[in-house]
PDB file of C-alpha atoms in Angstrom:
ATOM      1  CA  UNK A   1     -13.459  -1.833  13.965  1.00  0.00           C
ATOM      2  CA  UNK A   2     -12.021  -3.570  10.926  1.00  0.00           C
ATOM      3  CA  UNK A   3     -13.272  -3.054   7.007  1.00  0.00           C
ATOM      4  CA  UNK A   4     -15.137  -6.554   7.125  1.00  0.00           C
ATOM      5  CA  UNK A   5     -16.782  -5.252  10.196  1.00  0.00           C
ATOM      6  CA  UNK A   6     -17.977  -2.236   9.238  1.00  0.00           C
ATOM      7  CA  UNK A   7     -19.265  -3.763   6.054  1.00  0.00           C
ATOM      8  CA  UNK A   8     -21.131  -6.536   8.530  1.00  0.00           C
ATOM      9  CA  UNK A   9     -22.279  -3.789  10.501  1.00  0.00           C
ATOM     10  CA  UNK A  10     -23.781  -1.543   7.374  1.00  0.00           C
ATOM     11  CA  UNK A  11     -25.044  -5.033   6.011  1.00  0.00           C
ATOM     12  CA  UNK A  12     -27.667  -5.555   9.225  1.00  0.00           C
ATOM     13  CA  UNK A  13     -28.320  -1.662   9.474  1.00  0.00           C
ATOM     14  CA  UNK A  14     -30.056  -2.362   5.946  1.00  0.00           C
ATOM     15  CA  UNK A  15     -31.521  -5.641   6.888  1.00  0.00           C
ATOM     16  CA  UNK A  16     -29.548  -7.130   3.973  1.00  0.00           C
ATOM     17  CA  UNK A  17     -28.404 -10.615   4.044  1.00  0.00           C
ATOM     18  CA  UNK A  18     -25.021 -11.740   3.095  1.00  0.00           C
ATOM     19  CA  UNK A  19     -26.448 -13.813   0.249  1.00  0.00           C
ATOM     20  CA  UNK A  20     -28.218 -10.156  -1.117  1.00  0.00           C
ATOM     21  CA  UNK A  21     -25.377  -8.647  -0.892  1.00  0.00           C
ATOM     22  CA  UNK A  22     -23.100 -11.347  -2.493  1.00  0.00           C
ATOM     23  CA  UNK A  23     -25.387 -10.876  -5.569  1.00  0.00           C
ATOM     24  CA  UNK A  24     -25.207  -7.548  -6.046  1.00  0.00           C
ATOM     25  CA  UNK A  25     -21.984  -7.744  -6.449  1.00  0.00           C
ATOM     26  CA  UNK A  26     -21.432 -10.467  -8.183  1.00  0.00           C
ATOM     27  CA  UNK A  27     -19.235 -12.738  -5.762  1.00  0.00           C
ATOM     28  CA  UNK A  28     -20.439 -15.844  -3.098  1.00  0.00           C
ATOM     29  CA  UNK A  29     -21.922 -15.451  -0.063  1.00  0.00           C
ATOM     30  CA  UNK A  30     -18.779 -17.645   1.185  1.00  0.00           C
ATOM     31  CA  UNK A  31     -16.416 -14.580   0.242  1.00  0.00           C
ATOM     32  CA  UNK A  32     -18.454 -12.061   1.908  1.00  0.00           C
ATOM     33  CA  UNK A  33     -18.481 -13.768   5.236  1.00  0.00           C
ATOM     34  CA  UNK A  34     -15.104 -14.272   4.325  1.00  0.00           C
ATOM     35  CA  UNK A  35     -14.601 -10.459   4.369  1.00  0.00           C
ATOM     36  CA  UNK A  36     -16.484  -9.701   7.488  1.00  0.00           C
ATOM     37  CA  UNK A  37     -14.343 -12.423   9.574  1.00  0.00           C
ATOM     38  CA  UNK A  38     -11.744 -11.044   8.699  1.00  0.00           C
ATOM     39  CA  UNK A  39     -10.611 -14.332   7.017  1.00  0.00           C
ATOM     40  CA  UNK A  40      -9.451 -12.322   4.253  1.00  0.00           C
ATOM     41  CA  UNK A  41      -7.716  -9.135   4.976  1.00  0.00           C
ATOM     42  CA  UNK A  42      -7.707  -6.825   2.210  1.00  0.00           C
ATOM     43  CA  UNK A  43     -10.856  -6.382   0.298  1.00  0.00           C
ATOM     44  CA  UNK A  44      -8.989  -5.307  -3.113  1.00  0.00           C
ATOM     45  CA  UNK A  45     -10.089  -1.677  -4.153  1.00  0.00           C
ATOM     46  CA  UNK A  46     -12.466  -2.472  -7.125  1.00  0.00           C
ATOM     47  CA  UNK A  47     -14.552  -5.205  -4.809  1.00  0.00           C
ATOM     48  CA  UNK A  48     -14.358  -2.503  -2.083  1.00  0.00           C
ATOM     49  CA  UNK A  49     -16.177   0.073  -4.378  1.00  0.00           C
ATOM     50  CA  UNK A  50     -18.854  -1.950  -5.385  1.00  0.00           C
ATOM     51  CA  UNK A  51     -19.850  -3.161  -1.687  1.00  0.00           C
ATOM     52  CA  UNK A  52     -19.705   0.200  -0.863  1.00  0.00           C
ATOM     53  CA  UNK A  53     -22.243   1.422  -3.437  1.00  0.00           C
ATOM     54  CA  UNK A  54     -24.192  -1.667  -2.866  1.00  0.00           C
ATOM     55  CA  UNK A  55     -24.379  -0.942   1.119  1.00  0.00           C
ATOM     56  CA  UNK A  56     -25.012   3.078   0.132  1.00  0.00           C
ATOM     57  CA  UNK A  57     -22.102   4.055   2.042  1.00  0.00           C
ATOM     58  CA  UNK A  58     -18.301   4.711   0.555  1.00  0.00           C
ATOM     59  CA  UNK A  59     -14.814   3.144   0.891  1.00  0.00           C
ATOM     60  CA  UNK A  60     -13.444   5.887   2.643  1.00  0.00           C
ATOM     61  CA  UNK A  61     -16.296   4.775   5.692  1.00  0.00           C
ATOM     62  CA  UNK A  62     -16.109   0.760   5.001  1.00  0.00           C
ATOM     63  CA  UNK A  63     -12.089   1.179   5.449  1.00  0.00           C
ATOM     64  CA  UNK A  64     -12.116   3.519   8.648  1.00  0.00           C
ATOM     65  CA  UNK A  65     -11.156   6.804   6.976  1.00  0.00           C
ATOM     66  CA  UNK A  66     -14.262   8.935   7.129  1.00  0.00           C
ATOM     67  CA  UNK A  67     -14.042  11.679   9.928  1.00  0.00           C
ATOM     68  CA  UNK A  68     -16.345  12.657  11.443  1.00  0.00           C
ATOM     69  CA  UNK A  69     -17.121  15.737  14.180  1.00  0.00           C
ATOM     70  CA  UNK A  70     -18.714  14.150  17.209  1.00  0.00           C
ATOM     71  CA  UNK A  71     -18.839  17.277  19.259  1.00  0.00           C
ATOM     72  CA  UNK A  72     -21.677  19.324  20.007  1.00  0.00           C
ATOM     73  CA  UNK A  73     -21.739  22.520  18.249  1.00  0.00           C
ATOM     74  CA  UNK A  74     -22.188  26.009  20.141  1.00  0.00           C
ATOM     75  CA  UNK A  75     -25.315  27.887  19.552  1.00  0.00           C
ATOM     76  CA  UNK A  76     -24.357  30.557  16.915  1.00  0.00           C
ATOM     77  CA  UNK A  77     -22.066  28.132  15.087  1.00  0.00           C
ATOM     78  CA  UNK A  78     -21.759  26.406  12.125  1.00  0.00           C
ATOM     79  CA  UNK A  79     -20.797  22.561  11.835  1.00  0.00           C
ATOM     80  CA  UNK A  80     -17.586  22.029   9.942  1.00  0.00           C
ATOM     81  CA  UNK A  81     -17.660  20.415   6.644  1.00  0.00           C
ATOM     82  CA  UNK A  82     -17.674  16.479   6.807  1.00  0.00           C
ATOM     83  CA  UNK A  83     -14.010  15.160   5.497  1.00  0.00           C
ATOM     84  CA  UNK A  84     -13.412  12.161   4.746  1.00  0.00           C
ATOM     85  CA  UNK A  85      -9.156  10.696   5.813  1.00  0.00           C
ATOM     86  CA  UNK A  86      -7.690   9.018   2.690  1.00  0.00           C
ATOM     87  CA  UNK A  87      -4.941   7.665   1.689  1.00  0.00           C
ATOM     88  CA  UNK A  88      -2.084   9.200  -0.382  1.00  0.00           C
ATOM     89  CA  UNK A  89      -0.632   6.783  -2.891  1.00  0.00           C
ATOM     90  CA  UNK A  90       3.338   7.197  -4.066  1.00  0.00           C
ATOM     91  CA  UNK A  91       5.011   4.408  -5.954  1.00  0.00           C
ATOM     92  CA  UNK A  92       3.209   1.666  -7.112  1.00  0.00           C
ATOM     93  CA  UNK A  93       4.520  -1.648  -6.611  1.00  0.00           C
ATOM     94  CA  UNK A  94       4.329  -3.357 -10.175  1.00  0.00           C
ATOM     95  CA  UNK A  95       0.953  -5.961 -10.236  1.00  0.00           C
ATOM     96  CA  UNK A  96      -1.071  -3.925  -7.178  1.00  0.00           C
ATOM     97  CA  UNK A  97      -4.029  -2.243  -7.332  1.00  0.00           C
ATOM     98  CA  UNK A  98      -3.086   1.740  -6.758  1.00  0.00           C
ATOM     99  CA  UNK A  99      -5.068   1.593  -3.184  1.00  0.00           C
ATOM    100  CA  UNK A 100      -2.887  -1.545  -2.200  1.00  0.00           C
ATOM    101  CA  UNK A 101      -1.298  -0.574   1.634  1.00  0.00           C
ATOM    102  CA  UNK A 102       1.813  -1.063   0.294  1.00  0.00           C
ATOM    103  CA  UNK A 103       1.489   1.681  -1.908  1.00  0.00           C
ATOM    104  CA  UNK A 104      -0.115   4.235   0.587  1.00  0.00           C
ATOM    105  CA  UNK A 105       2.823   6.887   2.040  1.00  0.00           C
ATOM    106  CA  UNK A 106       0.124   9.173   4.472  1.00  0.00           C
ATOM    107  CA  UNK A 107      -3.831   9.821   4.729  1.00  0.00           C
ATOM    108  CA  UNK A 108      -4.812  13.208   3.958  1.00  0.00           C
ATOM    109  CA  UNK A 109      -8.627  14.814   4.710  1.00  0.00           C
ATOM    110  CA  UNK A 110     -10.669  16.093   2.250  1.00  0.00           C
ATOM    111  CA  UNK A 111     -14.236  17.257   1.889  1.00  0.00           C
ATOM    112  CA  UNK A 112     -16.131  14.891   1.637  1.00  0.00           C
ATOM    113  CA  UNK A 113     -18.112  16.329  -1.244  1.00  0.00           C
ATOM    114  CA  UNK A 114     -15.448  16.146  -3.723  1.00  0.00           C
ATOM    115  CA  UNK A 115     -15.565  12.077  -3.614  1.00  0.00           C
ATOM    116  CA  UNK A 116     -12.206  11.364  -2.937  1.00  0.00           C
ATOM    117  CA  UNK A 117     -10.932   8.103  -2.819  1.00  0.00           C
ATOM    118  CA  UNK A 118      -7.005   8.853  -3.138  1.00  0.00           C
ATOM    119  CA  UNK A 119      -4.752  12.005  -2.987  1.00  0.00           C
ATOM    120  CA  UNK A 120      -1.468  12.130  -4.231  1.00  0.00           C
ATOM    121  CA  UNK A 121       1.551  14.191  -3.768  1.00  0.00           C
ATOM    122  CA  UNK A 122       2.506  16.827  -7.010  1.00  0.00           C
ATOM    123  CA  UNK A 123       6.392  16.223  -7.796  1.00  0.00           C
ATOM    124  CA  UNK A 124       8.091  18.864  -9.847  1.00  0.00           C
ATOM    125  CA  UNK A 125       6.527  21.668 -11.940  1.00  0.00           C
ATOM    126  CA  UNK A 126       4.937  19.790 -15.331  1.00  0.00           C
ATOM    127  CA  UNK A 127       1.586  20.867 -14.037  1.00  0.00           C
ATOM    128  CA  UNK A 128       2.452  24.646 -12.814  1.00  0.00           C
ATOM    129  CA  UNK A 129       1.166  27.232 -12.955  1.00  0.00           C
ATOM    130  CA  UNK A 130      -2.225  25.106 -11.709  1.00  0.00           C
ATOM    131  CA  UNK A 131      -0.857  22.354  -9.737  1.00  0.00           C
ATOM    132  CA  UNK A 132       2.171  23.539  -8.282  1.00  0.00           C
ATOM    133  CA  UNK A 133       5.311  21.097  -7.073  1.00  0.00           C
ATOM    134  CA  UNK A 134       4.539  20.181  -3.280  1.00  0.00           C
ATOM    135  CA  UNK A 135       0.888  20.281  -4.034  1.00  0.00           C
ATOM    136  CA  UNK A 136      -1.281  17.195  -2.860  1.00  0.00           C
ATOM    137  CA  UNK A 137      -4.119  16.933  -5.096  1.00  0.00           C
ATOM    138  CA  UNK A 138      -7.057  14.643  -4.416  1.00  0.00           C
ATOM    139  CA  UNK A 139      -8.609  11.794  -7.057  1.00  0.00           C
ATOM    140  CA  UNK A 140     -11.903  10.181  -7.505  1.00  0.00           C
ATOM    141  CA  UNK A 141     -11.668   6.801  -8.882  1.00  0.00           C
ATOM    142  CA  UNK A 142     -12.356   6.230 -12.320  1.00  0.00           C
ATOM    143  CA  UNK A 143     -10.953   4.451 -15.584  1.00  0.00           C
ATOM    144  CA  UNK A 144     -11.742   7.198 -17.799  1.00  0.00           C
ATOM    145  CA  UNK A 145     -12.091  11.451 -17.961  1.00  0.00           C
ATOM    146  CA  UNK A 146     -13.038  13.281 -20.381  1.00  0.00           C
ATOM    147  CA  UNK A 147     -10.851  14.682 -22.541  1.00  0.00           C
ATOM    148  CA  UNK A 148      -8.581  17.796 -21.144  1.00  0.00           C
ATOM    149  CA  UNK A 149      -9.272  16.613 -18.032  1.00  0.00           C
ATOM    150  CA  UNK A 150      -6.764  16.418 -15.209  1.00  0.00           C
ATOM    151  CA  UNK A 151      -6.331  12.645 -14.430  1.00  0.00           C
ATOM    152  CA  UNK A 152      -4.447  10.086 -12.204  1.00  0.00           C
ATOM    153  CA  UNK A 153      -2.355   8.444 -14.655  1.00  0.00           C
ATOM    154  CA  UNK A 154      -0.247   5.159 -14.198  1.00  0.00           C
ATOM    155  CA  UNK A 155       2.960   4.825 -16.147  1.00  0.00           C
ATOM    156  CA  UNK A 156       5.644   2.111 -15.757  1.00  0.00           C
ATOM    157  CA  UNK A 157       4.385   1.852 -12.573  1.00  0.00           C
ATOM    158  CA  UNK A 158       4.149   5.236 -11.183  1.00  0.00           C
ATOM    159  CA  UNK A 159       1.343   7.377 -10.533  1.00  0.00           C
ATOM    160  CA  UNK A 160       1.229  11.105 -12.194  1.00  0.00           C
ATOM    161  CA  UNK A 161      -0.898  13.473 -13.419  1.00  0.00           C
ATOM    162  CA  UNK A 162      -1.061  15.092 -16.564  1.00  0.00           C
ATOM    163  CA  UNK A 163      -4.705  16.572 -19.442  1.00  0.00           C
ATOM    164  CA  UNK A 164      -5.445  13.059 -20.967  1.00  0.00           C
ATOM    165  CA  UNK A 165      -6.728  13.593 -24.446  1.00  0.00           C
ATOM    166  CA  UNK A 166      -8.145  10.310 -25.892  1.00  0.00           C
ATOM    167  CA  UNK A 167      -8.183   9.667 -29.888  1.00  0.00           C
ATOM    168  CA  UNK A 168      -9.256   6.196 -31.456  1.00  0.00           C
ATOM    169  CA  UNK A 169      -5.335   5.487 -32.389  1.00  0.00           C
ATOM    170  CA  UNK A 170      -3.716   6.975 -29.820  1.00  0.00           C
ATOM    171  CA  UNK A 171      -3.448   8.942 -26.379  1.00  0.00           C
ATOM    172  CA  UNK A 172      -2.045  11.836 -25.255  1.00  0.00           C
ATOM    173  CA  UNK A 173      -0.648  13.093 -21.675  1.00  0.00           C
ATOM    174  CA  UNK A 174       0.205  16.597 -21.626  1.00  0.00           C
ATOM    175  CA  UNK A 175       1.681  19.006 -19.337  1.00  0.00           C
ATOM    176  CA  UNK A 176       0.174  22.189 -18.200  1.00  0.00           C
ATOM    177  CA  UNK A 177       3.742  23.441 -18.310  1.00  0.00           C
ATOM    178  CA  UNK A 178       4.536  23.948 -22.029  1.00  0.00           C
ATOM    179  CA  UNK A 179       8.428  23.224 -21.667  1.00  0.00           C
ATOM    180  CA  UNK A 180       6.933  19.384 -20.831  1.00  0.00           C
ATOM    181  CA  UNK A 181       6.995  17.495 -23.757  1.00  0.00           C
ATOM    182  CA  UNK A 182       3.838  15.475 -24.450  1.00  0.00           C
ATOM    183  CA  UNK A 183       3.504  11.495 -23.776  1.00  0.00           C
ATOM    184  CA  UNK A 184       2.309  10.025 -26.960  1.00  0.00           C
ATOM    185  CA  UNK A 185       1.301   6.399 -26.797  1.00  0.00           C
ATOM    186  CA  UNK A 186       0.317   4.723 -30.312  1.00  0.00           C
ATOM    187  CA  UNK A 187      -1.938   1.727 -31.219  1.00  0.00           C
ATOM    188  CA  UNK A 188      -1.487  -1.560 -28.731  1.00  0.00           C
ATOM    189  CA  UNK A 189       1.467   0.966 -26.525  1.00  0.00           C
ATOM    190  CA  UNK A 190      -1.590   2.728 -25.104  1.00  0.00           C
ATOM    191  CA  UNK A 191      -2.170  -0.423 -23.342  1.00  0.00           C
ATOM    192  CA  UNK A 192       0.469   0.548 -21.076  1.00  0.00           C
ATOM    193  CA  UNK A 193      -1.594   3.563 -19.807  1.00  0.00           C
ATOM    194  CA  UNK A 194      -4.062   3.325 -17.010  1.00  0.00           C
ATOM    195  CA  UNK A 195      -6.504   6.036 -15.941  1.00  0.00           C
ATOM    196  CA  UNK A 196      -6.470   5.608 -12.350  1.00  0.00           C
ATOM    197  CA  UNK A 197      -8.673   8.544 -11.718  1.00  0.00           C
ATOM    198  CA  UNK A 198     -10.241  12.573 -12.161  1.00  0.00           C
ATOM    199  CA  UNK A 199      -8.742  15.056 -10.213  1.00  0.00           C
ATOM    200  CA  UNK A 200     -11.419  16.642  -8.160  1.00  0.00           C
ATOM    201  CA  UNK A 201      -9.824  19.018  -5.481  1.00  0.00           C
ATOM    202  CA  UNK A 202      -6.196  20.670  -4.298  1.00  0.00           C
ATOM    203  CA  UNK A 203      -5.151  20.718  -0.725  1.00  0.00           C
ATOM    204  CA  UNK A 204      -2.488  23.491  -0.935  1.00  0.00           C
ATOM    205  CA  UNK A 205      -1.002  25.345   1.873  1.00  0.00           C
ATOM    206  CA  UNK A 206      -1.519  29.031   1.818  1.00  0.00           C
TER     207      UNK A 206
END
């Protein structure tokens, strides 16, 4: 089942027409059909996210990466933990949105109860001793954290993650590793920082 599918599908479960839905998120009831032909393949990640929330479902489910545990469970057992497959983003091809396929290297599952809409893949030890080199951490989207937070950051095109600390002239991306020198971007340069997302959960190998 394709994403315009599944969001045709989740659209008649809730007796919503296409029209409803094209209001609630702000777009025409042309593009939404649109979307559920097919017509237009890739529903770009911010539209994605808001006919998600409008349809009370997620992206992870609307783009086919949910899993889910379809087996009956023994007597005595307990079910596992719903995860949710998503995809892990490496370098960003300048002028895509961060979810674009071209971007995505693998799909990694997660819990579904950390909210994870992207993982990505630790390189080198700025973040150790936390987030160790190897590690693949996973990301809710969001375009802003609070400050000391552990965030998705894009820089000249590349996705890393570093404490964002936000002042009103300037932002800072530090290391947890203190022999990391801290990215300091001043006055219109901050511009060129984008908060792609909160890290919410590490998938390590023990």
């Amino acid at each position: 089942m394709t994403t315009g599918e599944r969001i045709k599908c989740r659209r008649k479960e809730l007796s919503m027409s296409a029209e409803q839905l094209a209001e609630k998120v702000s777009l025409s009831p042309a593009t939404i059909y649109r979307y559920e032909k097919g017509d237009i393949e890739k529903v770009p990640a911010d539209v994605l996210k808001k006919i998600a929330a409008a349809l009370n479902s997620s992206p992870a489910y609307l783009m086919g990466w949910e899993v889910e545990n379809k087996q009956p469970i023994p007597p005595g057992f307990q079910p596992l933990p719903k995860r949710d497959r998503i995809p892990r983003v490496g370098q960003i091809a300048c002028g895509t949105p961060i979810l674009a396929e071209e971007n995505v290297e693998a799909y990694d599952e997660v819990p579904s109860d950390w909210h994870a809409d992207f993982t990505l893949l630790c390189k080198g030890d700025s973040m150790e001793p936390k987030i160790k080199d190897g590690d693949v951490v996973a990301i809710h989207c969001q375009p802003m954290v609070e400050n000391g937070e552990i965030a998705a950051v894009l820089i000249d095109g590349e996705a890393t993650l570093k404490r964002v600390f936000l002042f009103d002239d300037h932002i800072e991306l530090r290391a947890e590793n203190p022999a990391f020198a801290t990215i300091i971007r001043i006055g219109e340069a901050m511009n060129t920082v984008a908060i792609e997302g909160k890290a919410v959960g590490l998938c390590r190998r023990l």
